[in-house]
Amino acid sequence: YSEGIQTIKRLIYEEGENMSGNRLRTLMTDEFYRVMANVHDVEKAKILWDHITNIYSAEIDKYKAKQFLTRDSLVSLIIPFHVEYPIDGSLVGLQSNIRADAFVPLIPLIAEMKTGKQRRAHELSLVGYALAIESQFEIPIDFGYLCYVIVDKSVLTNCRLIHISDSLRSDFLEVRDRGFEAIETDPGMPKRCDDSCPFLRHCNKL
């Protein structure tokens, strides 16, 4: 997804006033063959790539009707967010180099895309990103956008707005503190590991 968004932005800057919805579709087809070598599941990646292309091709045609738009203005109107947004999480006890899937600065709003089943931890990750941005830039982040994506024969999304409430903030800090405590005390392996844990294979090798 992020590669597709970044590619569309680049193409708009390169093409300028020559860009249109049809032109974007043609260029994005060519661009996909550039990125497909690094894709694990080419079929699903193509479905998602085409989905993104169709959305922003329509947006280009809508905004191209407006006069006196610079390339930068056109990009900001069509895609008013940043993908793979870098955040310094060190001030809230996270890694110094973390990345949110997307950040919408005008609202401001943090967004995450997930696959698989819905989990409470996904909401808390939004809170962590929000706290990190607040500490880094001293701006309030009151909302997050959590989007579950299923790519089969088409792209299905289940997205919802999350209020970054005081309760959620407290829950995140509690989970964070438990993590610090676990690092200090080394409680050992749990009886059952979460299948979605990114360290599952690493720990089971020990």
Coordinates of C-alpha atoms in Angstrom, one line a residue, residues 2-204:
S2 CA 2.7 2.5 1.0
E3 CA 4.7 1.8 -2.1
G4 CA 1.6 2.4 -4.2
I5 CA 0.8 5.8 -2.5
Q6 CA 4.4 7.0 -2.8
T7 CA 4.5 6.0 -6.5
I8 CA 1.3 7.9 -7.2
K9 CA 2.7 11.0 -5.6
R10 CA 5.9 10.7 -7.6
L11 CA 4.1 10.3 -10.8
I12 CA 2.0 13.4 -10.2
Y13 CA 5.1 15.4 -9.6
E14 CA 6.7 14.0 -12.7
E15 CA 3.7 14.4 -15.0
G16 CA 2.3 17.7 -13.7
E17 CA -0.5 19.1 -15.9
N18 CA -0.2 16.1 -18.2
M19 CA -1.5 13.8 -15.5
S20 CA -5.1 12.4 -15.8
G21 CA -6.9 9.4 -14.4
N22 CA -6.3 7.4 -17.5
R23 CA -2.7 8.4 -17.6
L24 CA -2.2 7.3 -14.0
R25 CA -3.7 3.9 -14.7
T26 CA -1.3 3.4 -17.6
L27 CA 1.7 4.5 -15.6
M28 CA 0.8 2.5 -12.5
T29 CA 0.5 -0.7 -14.6
D30 CA 4.1 -0.2 -15.8
E31 CA 5.2 0.7 -12.3
F32 CA 3.8 -2.5 -10.8
Y33 CA 6.2 -4.6 -12.9
R34 CA 9.0 -2.6 -11.3
V35 CA 8.0 -3.5 -7.8
M36 CA 6.6 -7.0 -8.3
A37 CA 10.1 -8.6 -7.9
N38 CA 10.0 -7.7 -4.2
V39 CA 6.4 -8.9 -3.6
H40 CA 5.7 -12.2 -1.9
D41 CA 2.1 -12.7 -3.2
V42 CA 2.0 -11.0 -6.6
E43 CA -1.7 -11.8 -7.2
K44 CA -2.9 -10.1 -4.0
A45 CA -0.5 -7.3 -4.5
K46 CA -1.9 -6.6 -8.0
I47 CA -5.4 -6.5 -6.6
L48 CA -4.5 -4.0 -4.0
W49 CA -2.4 -2.0 -6.4
D50 CA -5.3 -1.7 -8.9
H51 CA -7.6 -0.8 -6.1
I52 CA -5.4 2.1 -5.0
T53 CA -4.9 3.2 -8.7
N54 CA -8.7 3.3 -9.3
I55 CA -9.4 5.4 -6.2
Y56 CA -6.8 8.0 -7.0
S57 CA -7.4 8.1 -10.7
A58 CA -10.9 9.2 -9.9
E59 CA -9.5 11.8 -7.5
I60 CA -7.2 13.2 -10.1
D61 CA -10.0 13.7 -12.6
K62 CA -12.1 15.4 -9.9
Y63 CA -9.4 17.9 -8.9
K64 CA -8.0 18.5 -12.4
A65 CA -11.1 20.5 -13.1
K66 CA -9.8 23.2 -10.7
Q67 CA -7.6 25.8 -12.2
F68 CA -4.3 27.2 -11.1
L69 CA -3.2 24.1 -9.1
T70 CA 0.5 23.6 -8.7
R71 CA 1.8 20.0 -8.7
D72 CA 2.3 20.2 -4.9
S73 CA -1.2 21.5 -4.4
L74 CA -2.6 18.7 -6.6
V75 CA -0.7 16.1 -4.5
S76 CA -1.8 17.5 -1.2
L77 CA -5.5 17.6 -2.3
I78 CA -5.5 14.1 -3.8
I79 CA -3.4 12.4 -1.1
P80 CA -3.5 14.6 2.0
F81 CA -1.4 12.2 4.2
H82 CA 2.1 10.8 4.6
V83 CA 2.8 7.0 4.5
E84 CA 5.4 5.2 6.6
Y85 CA 5.6 8.3 8.8
P86 CA 8.7 8.3 11.0
I87 CA 8.2 9.0 14.7
D88 CA 10.6 9.3 17.6
G89 CA 9.0 7.2 20.4
S90 CA 11.9 7.5 22.9
L91 CA 10.2 10.1 25.0
V92 CA 7.3 7.7 25.8
G93 CA 9.4 4.6 26.3
L94 CA 9.2 3.3 22.7
Q95 CA 11.9 2.8 20.1
S96 CA 13.5 6.0 18.8
N97 CA 12.6 5.0 15.2
I98 CA 9.1 3.8 14.8
R99 CA 6.8 4.2 11.7
A100 CA 3.1 4.7 11.5
D101 CA 1.3 3.5 8.4
A102 CA -0.1 6.9 7.8
F103 CA -0.3 10.4 9.3
V104 CA -2.8 13.1 8.3
P105 CA -1.3 16.4 9.5
L106 CA -4.3 18.6 8.8
I107 CA -6.6 16.9 11.4
P108 CA -4.2 15.6 12.9
L109 CA -4.8 11.9 12.8
I110 CA -2.7 8.7 12.9
A111 CA -3.8 5.7 10.9
E112 CA -2.9 2.0 10.8
M113 CA -3.7 -0.8 8.4
K114 CA -4.0 -4.3 9.7
T115 CA -4.7 -7.8 8.3
G116 CA -6.2 -10.7 10.2
K117 CA -8.5 -10.6 13.2
Q118 CA -9.3 -7.5 15.2
R119 CA -7.2 -7.1 18.4
R120 CA -7.2 -4.8 21.3
A121 CA -3.4 -4.4 20.9
H122 CA -4.1 -2.7 17.5
E123 CA -6.0 0.1 19.3
L124 CA -3.2 0.4 21.8
S125 CA -0.6 0.7 19.1
L126 CA -2.5 3.7 17.7
V127 CA -2.4 5.3 21.2
G128 CA 1.4 4.7 21.4
Y129 CA 1.9 6.4 18.1
A130 CA -0.3 9.3 19.2
L131 CA 1.5 9.8 22.5
A132 CA 4.9 9.7 20.6
I133 CA 3.8 12.4 18.1
E134 CA 2.4 14.5 21.0
S135 CA 5.7 14.3 22.8
Q136 CA 7.7 15.0 19.7
F137 CA 5.8 17.8 18.1
E138 CA 3.7 19.1 21.1
I139 CA 0.4 18.8 19.3
P140 CA -2.7 16.9 20.5
I141 CA -3.7 13.7 18.7
D142 CA -7.3 12.9 19.7
F143 CA -8.2 10.4 17.1
G144 CA -6.8 7.4 15.2
Y145 CA -8.0 5.5 12.2
L146 CA -7.8 1.7 12.3
C147 CA -8.4 -0.1 9.1
Y148 CA -8.6 -3.9 8.6
V149 CA -7.9 -5.0 5.1
I150 CA -8.8 -8.3 3.4
V151 CA -7.4 -8.9 -0.1
D152 CA -9.0 -11.8 -1.9
K153 CA -10.6 -11.4 -5.3
S154 CA -11.2 -7.8 -4.3
V155 CA -10.2 -5.5 -1.5
L156 CA -12.5 -5.4 1.5
T157 CA -12.0 -2.9 4.3
N158 CA -13.4 -2.5 7.8
C159 CA -12.3 0.9 9.1
R160 CA -13.3 2.8 12.2
L161 CA -12.4 6.0 13.9
I162 CA -10.8 5.5 17.4
H163 CA -11.1 8.2 20.0
I164 CA -7.7 8.4 21.8
S165 CA -9.4 8.7 25.2
D166 CA -7.8 9.1 28.7
S167 CA -8.9 5.5 29.3
L168 CA -7.1 4.2 26.3
R169 CA -4.0 6.2 27.1
S170 CA -4.0 4.7 30.6
D171 CA -4.3 1.2 29.2
F172 CA -1.4 1.8 26.9
L173 CA 0.8 3.1 29.7
E174 CA -0.1 0.1 31.8
V175 CA 0.8 -2.4 29.0
R176 CA 4.1 -0.5 28.4
D177 CA 5.0 -0.6 32.1
R178 CA 4.3 -4.3 32.2
G179 CA 6.7 -4.7 29.3
F180 CA 9.4 -2.8 31.1
E181 CA 8.9 -5.0 34.1
A182 CA 9.1 -8.2 32.0
I183 CA 12.4 -7.0 30.6
E184 CA 13.8 -6.4 34.1
T185 CA 12.6 -9.6 35.7
D186 CA 12.7 -12.0 32.7
P187 CA 9.7 -14.2 33.6
G188 CA 10.5 -16.7 30.9
M189 CA 8.4 -18.1 28.1
P190 CA 4.6 -18.1 28.6
K191 CA 2.6 -21.3 28.6
R192 CA 1.1 -20.4 25.2
C193 CA 2.5 -17.8 22.8
D194 CA 0.3 -15.5 20.7
D195 CA 0.3 -16.7 17.1
S196 CA 0.6 -13.1 15.9
C197 CA 3.7 -12.3 17.9
P198 CA 6.5 -11.0 15.6
F199 CA 9.1 -12.8 17.7
L200 CA 7.4 -16.2 17.8
R201 CA 9.9 -17.9 15.5
H202 CA 12.9 -16.3 17.2
C203 CA 11.9 -17.3 20.7
N204 CA 11.0 -20.9 19.7

